[in-house]
């Protein structure tokens, strides 16, 4: 099995795996110092987000208790999933929260909208489902890890840690880092391309008979559970590499 991805702690810059980081954040000395030196405090939920089918992509954030589900949805879109404005939904304890609730239901409870504040719907220990795009769906799991008072930040969301970008190797030459992925071949063994091989391919200089699939398009390699899906080209707002405060 592949090694778990690692990420940096926002406060001290130490590197841990997803589960190691959760533990570390409870006792990070730098983080405690920051908390002690602050006058104005705010209440936050600490959330861990990860790809339901690929836990190598993960985020640990804190978000204000007064933020809405809509705000959390926007953050997830901005950093991880937005490609062409698809619909999305949260599933919290059997209730669906949608941007535009579809009340054309046959069974179960009617859907709610996303205007709810987090403090109205979240409790520590909960495991929440999130879906973006009901066609080529990206599914996330969100764990409500903790609830606490922390120094007031201007932004609703603060990233505490994020997995470092995964290095994929070009499937053609087998040596250069990949920068493109073939969305049609994504679930096969060899979807990755480096710039060099792509250039050779375009100039008809590749020795082997390899083709960019019929779709004829490639998508960039990104640090996201939506890499290679629909037209996903990465985040316009967040770089692939999360930088700690203290580097
Ligand atoms: Zn730390
Ligand atoms: Zn799309
Ligand atoms: Zn290559």
GROMACS .gro file of C-alpha atoms and ligand atoms in nm:
model
  250
    1UNK     CA    1   0.000   0.000   0.000
    2UNK     CA    2   0.114   0.353  -0.077
    3UNK     CA    3   0.232   0.570   0.208
    4UNK     CA    4  -0.020   0.813   0.356
    5UNK     CA    5   0.011   1.170   0.236
    6UNK     CA    6   0.157   1.423   0.477
    7UNK     CA    7   0.098   1.793   0.535
    8UNK     CA    8   0.240   2.087   0.733
    9UNK     CA    9   0.104   2.229   1.058
   10UNK     CA   10  -0.003   2.592   1.003
   11UNK     CA   11   0.153   2.702   1.330
   12UNK     CA   12   0.488   2.523   1.363
   13UNK     CA   13   0.547   2.383   1.014
   14UNK     CA   14   0.600   2.024   1.133
   15UNK     CA   15   0.493   1.751   0.893
   16UNK     CA   16   0.246   1.472   0.977
   17UNK     CA   17  -0.004   1.235   0.818
   18UNK     CA   18  -0.376   1.311   0.833
   19UNK     CA   19  -0.438   1.129   1.159
   20UNK     CA   20  -0.103   1.233   1.307
   21UNK     CA   21  -0.186   1.596   1.236
   22UNK     CA   22  -0.518   1.576   1.417
   23UNK     CA   23  -0.335   1.459   1.728
   24UNK     CA   24  -0.055   1.711   1.686
   25UNK     CA   25  -0.293   2.006   1.658
   26UNK     CA   26  -0.427   1.922   2.005
   27UNK     CA   27  -0.088   1.982   2.159
   28UNK     CA   28   0.110   2.205   1.918
   29UNK     CA   29   0.314   2.443   2.135
   30UNK     CA   30   0.321   2.720   1.875
   31UNK     CA   31  -0.055   2.701   1.844
   32UNK     CA   32  -0.098   2.734   2.221
   33UNK     CA   33   0.131   3.038   2.228
   34UNK     CA   34  -0.079   3.205   1.958
   35UNK     CA   35  -0.394   3.133   2.159
   36UNK     CA   36  -0.252   3.271   2.481
   37UNK     CA   37  -0.146   3.597   2.321
   38UNK     CA   38  -0.486   3.684   2.185
   39UNK     CA   39  -0.747   3.905   2.349
   40UNK     CA   40  -1.047   3.859   2.128
   41UNK     CA   41  -1.175   3.502   2.099
   42UNK     CA   42  -1.435   3.343   1.874
   43UNK     CA   43  -1.603   3.002   1.875
   44UNK     CA   44  -1.492   2.760   1.603
   45UNK     CA   45  -1.558   2.411   1.483
   46UNK     CA   46  -1.256   2.210   1.378
   47UNK     CA   47  -1.339   2.002   1.073
   48UNK     CA   48  -1.150   1.734   0.888
   49UNK     CA   49  -1.247   1.692   0.522
   50UNK     CA   50  -1.132   1.413   0.292
   51UNK     CA   51  -1.222   1.240  -0.031
   52UNK     CA   52  -1.465   0.963   0.064
   53UNK     CA   53  -1.296   0.729  -0.185
   54UNK     CA   54  -0.948   0.880  -0.165
   55UNK     CA   55  -0.830   0.981   0.177
   56UNK     CA   56  -0.496   1.101   0.039
   57UNK     CA   57  -0.671   1.433  -0.020
   58UNK     CA   58  -0.748   1.591   0.314
   59UNK     CA   59  -0.794   1.927   0.484
   60UNK     CA   60  -0.813   2.027   0.848
   61UNK     CA   61  -0.981   2.363   0.898
   62UNK     CA   62  -1.141   2.573   1.167
   63UNK     CA   63  -1.459   2.757   1.082
   64UNK     CA   64  -1.667   3.005   1.283
   65UNK     CA   65  -1.976   2.867   1.452
   66UNK     CA   66  -2.175   3.153   1.297
   67UNK     CA   67  -2.068   3.067   0.943
   68UNK     CA   68  -2.339   2.908   0.727
   69UNK     CA   69  -2.341   2.582   0.535
   70UNK     CA   70  -2.336   2.803   0.227
   71UNK     CA   71  -2.003   2.947   0.342
   72UNK     CA   72  -1.857   2.598   0.395
   73UNK     CA   73  -1.989   2.495   0.053
   74UNK     CA   74  -1.819   2.798  -0.105
   75UNK     CA   75  -1.489   2.715   0.065
   76UNK     CA   76  -1.501   2.355  -0.060
   77UNK     CA   77  -1.579   2.477  -0.411
   78UNK     CA   78  -1.298   2.735  -0.404
   79UNK     CA   79  -1.025   2.501  -0.284
   80UNK     CA   80  -1.124   2.161  -0.419
   81UNK     CA   81  -1.413   2.107  -0.659
   82UNK     CA   82  -1.555   2.399  -0.860
   83UNK     CA   83  -1.549   2.328  -1.232
   84UNK     CA   84  -1.868   2.451  -1.397
   85UNK     CA   85  -2.115   2.549  -1.127
   86UNK     CA   86  -2.271   2.210  -1.054
   87UNK     CA   87  -2.517   2.156  -0.770
   88UNK     CA   88  -2.399   2.040  -0.430
   89UNK     CA   89  -2.547   1.905  -0.108
   90UNK     CA   90  -2.462   1.822   0.252
   91UNK     CA   91  -2.606   1.518   0.426
   92UNK     CA   92  -2.625   1.576   0.801
   93UNK     CA   93  -2.785   1.307   1.015
   94UNK     CA   94  -3.016   1.203   0.732
   95UNK     CA   95  -3.119   1.555   0.633
   96UNK     CA   96  -3.010   1.693   0.297
   97UNK     CA   97  -2.908   2.056   0.271
   98UNK     CA   98  -2.904   2.182  -0.086
   99UNK     CA   99  -2.840   2.515  -0.252
  100UNK     CA  100  -3.177   2.502  -0.420
  101UNK     CA  101  -3.380   2.246  -0.224
  102UNK     CA  102  -3.568   2.008  -0.447
  103UNK     CA  103  -3.895   1.941  -0.271
  104UNK     CA  104  -4.010   1.696  -0.530
  105UNK     CA  105  -3.932   1.410  -0.296
  106UNK     CA  106  -4.105   1.075  -0.271
  107UNK     CA  107  -3.977   0.960   0.064
  108UNK     CA  108  -3.774   1.084   0.355
  109UNK     CA  109  -3.757   1.434   0.489
  110UNK     CA  110  -3.775   1.738   0.260
  111UNK     CA  111  -3.442   1.899   0.178
  112UNK     CA  112  -3.336   2.214   0.360
  113UNK     CA  113  -3.142   2.505   0.216
  114UNK     CA  114  -2.786   2.603   0.309
  115UNK     CA  115  -2.867   2.920   0.501
  116UNK     CA  116  -2.836   2.736   0.836
  117UNK     CA  117  -2.556   2.844   1.065
  118UNK     CA  118  -2.313   2.569   1.154
  119UNK     CA  119  -2.400   2.597   1.524
  120UNK     CA  120  -2.760   2.504   1.437
  121UNK     CA  121  -2.668   2.182   1.260
  122UNK     CA  122  -2.326   2.058   1.377
  123UNK     CA  123  -2.219   1.862   1.682
  124UNK     CA  124  -1.877   1.730   1.772
  125UNK     CA  125  -1.840   1.369   1.660
  126UNK     CA  126  -2.071   1.396   1.360
  127UNK     CA  127  -1.973   1.257   1.022
  128UNK     CA  128  -2.121   1.453   0.735
  129UNK     CA  129  -2.148   1.368   0.368
  130UNK     CA  130  -2.092   1.622   0.092
  131UNK     CA  131  -2.155   1.583  -0.280
  132UNK     CA  132  -2.053   1.813  -0.560
  133UNK     CA  133  -2.209   1.752  -0.904
  134UNK     CA  134  -2.486   1.493  -0.902
  135UNK     CA  135  -2.362   1.351  -1.236
  136UNK     CA  136  -1.986   1.292  -1.210
  137UNK     CA  137  -2.006   1.323  -0.834
  138UNK     CA  138  -1.715   1.409  -0.607
  139UNK     CA  139  -1.798   1.276  -0.262
  140UNK     CA  140  -1.639   1.411   0.053
  141UNK     CA  141  -1.661   1.310   0.417
  142UNK     CA  142  -1.646   1.582   0.680
  143UNK     CA  143  -1.577   1.496   1.043
  144UNK     CA  144  -1.665   1.742   1.316
  145UNK     CA  145  -1.351   1.699   1.524
  146UNK     CA  146  -1.379   1.967   1.791
  147UNK     CA  147  -1.547   2.285   1.909
  148UNK     CA  148  -1.350   2.554   2.093
  149UNK     CA  149  -1.269   2.918   2.146
  150UNK     CA  150  -0.975   3.045   1.944
  151UNK     CA  151  -0.831   3.387   1.856
  152UNK     CA  152  -1.073   3.585   1.641
  153UNK     CA  153  -0.979   3.581   1.271
  154UNK     CA  154  -1.126   3.801   1.005
  155UNK     CA  155  -1.199   3.509   0.774
  156UNK     CA  156  -1.465   3.250   0.845
  157UNK     CA  157  -1.232   2.966   0.748
  158UNK     CA  158  -0.871   2.908   0.857
  159UNK     CA  159  -0.677   2.618   0.708
  160UNK     CA  160  -0.479   2.438   0.979
  161UNK     CA  161  -0.326   2.176   0.751
  162UNK     CA  162  -0.362   2.020   0.408
  163UNK     CA  163  -0.204   1.723   0.232
  164UNK     CA  164   0.103   1.813   0.028
  165UNK     CA  165   0.055   1.763  -0.346
  166UNK     CA  166   0.095   1.402  -0.456
  167UNK     CA  167   0.377   1.352  -0.707
  168UNK     CA  168   0.260   1.147  -1.004
  169UNK     CA  169   0.504   1.015  -1.262
  170UNK     CA  170   0.452   1.051  -1.636
  171UNK     CA  171   0.300   0.726  -1.767
  172UNK     CA  172   0.480   0.762  -2.099
  173UNK     CA  173   0.846   0.812  -2.005
  174UNK     CA  174   0.812   0.681  -1.652
  175UNK     CA  175   1.052   0.941  -1.509
  176UNK     CA  176   0.936   1.303  -1.528
  177UNK     CA  177   0.676   1.444  -1.287
  178UNK     CA  178   0.331   1.444  -1.448
  179UNK     CA  179   0.155   1.773  -1.512
  180UNK     CA  180  -0.142   1.648  -1.716
  181UNK     CA  181  -0.399   1.374  -1.672
  182UNK     CA  182  -0.610   1.207  -1.943
  183UNK     CA  183  -0.966   1.212  -1.803
  184UNK     CA  184  -1.079   0.917  -2.016
  185UNK     CA  185  -0.793   0.697  -1.899
  186UNK     CA  186  -0.813   0.819  -1.543
  187UNK     CA  187  -0.918   0.485  -1.401
  188UNK     CA  188  -0.651   0.295  -1.593
  189UNK     CA  189  -0.289   0.255  -1.506
  190UNK     CA  190  -0.143   0.512  -1.744
  191UNK     CA  191  -0.328   0.845  -1.754
  192UNK     CA  192  -0.035   1.079  -1.681
  193UNK     CA  193   0.172   1.302  -1.911
  194UNK     CA  194   0.473   1.528  -1.860
  195UNK     CA  195   0.534   1.842  -2.072
  196UNK     CA  196   0.823   1.680  -2.256
  197UNK     CA  197   0.628   1.374  -2.369
  198UNK     CA  198   0.326   1.585  -2.462
  199UNK     CA  199   0.545   1.804  -2.680
  200UNK     CA  200   0.695   1.497  -2.847
  201UNK     CA  201   0.347   1.358  -2.902
  202UNK     CA  202   0.228   1.682  -3.061
  203UNK     CA  203   0.531   1.684  -3.291
  204UNK     CA  204   0.476   1.319  -3.383
  205UNK     CA  205   0.808   1.225  -3.226
  206UNK     CA  206   0.690   0.963  -2.979
  207UNK     CA  207   0.838   0.621  -3.048
  208UNK     CA  208   0.551   0.429  -2.897
  209UNK     CA  209   0.196   0.418  -3.019
  210UNK     CA  210   0.030   0.609  -2.743
  211UNK     CA  211  -0.264   0.834  -2.800
  212UNK     CA  212  -0.442   1.102  -2.613
  213UNK     CA  213  -0.787   0.948  -2.596
  214UNK     CA  214  -1.068   1.043  -2.832
  215UNK     CA  215  -1.178   1.331  -2.613
  216UNK     CA  216  -0.850   1.486  -2.723
  217UNK     CA  217  -0.810   1.688  -2.410
  218UNK     CA  218  -0.601   1.668  -2.098
  219UNK     CA  219  -0.663   1.820  -1.757
  220UNK     CA  220  -0.397   1.958  -1.522
  221UNK     CA  221  -0.270   1.749  -1.232
  222UNK     CA  222  -0.416   1.920  -0.924
  223UNK     CA  223  -0.416   1.867  -0.548
  224UNK     CA  224  -0.783   1.779  -0.531
  225UNK     CA  225  -1.018   1.479  -0.505
  226UNK     CA  226  -1.179   1.613  -0.826
  227UNK     CA  227  -0.862   1.590  -1.035
  228UNK     CA  228  -0.940   1.464  -1.385
  229UNK     CA  229  -1.319   1.485  -1.343
  230UNK     CA  230  -1.549   1.686  -1.576
  231UNK     CA  231  -1.352   2.002  -1.663
  232UNK     CA  232  -1.176   2.043  -1.330
  233UNK     CA  233  -0.865   2.261  -1.374
  234UNK     CA  234  -0.770   2.333  -1.014
  235UNK     CA  235  -0.835   2.617  -0.771
  236UNK     CA  236  -0.824   2.984  -0.871
  237UNK     CA  237  -0.782   3.083  -0.508
  238UNK     CA  238  -0.549   2.838  -0.332
  239UNK     CA  239  -0.209   2.708  -0.446
  240UNK     CA  240  -0.164   2.329  -0.455
  241UNK     CA  241   0.096   2.351  -0.178
  242UNK     CA  242  -0.025   2.470   0.163
  243UNK     CA  243   0.235   2.697   0.325
  244UNK     CA  244   0.258   2.711   0.705
  245UNK     CA  245   0.289   3.051   0.878
  246UNK     CA  246   0.635   2.977   1.007
  247UNK     CA  247   0.855   2.844   0.727
  248LIG    ZN1  248   0.227   2.253   1.508
  249LIG    ZN1  249  -1.804   2.039  -1.443
  250LIG    ZN1  250   0.707   1.190  -1.987
   0.00000   0.00000   0.00000
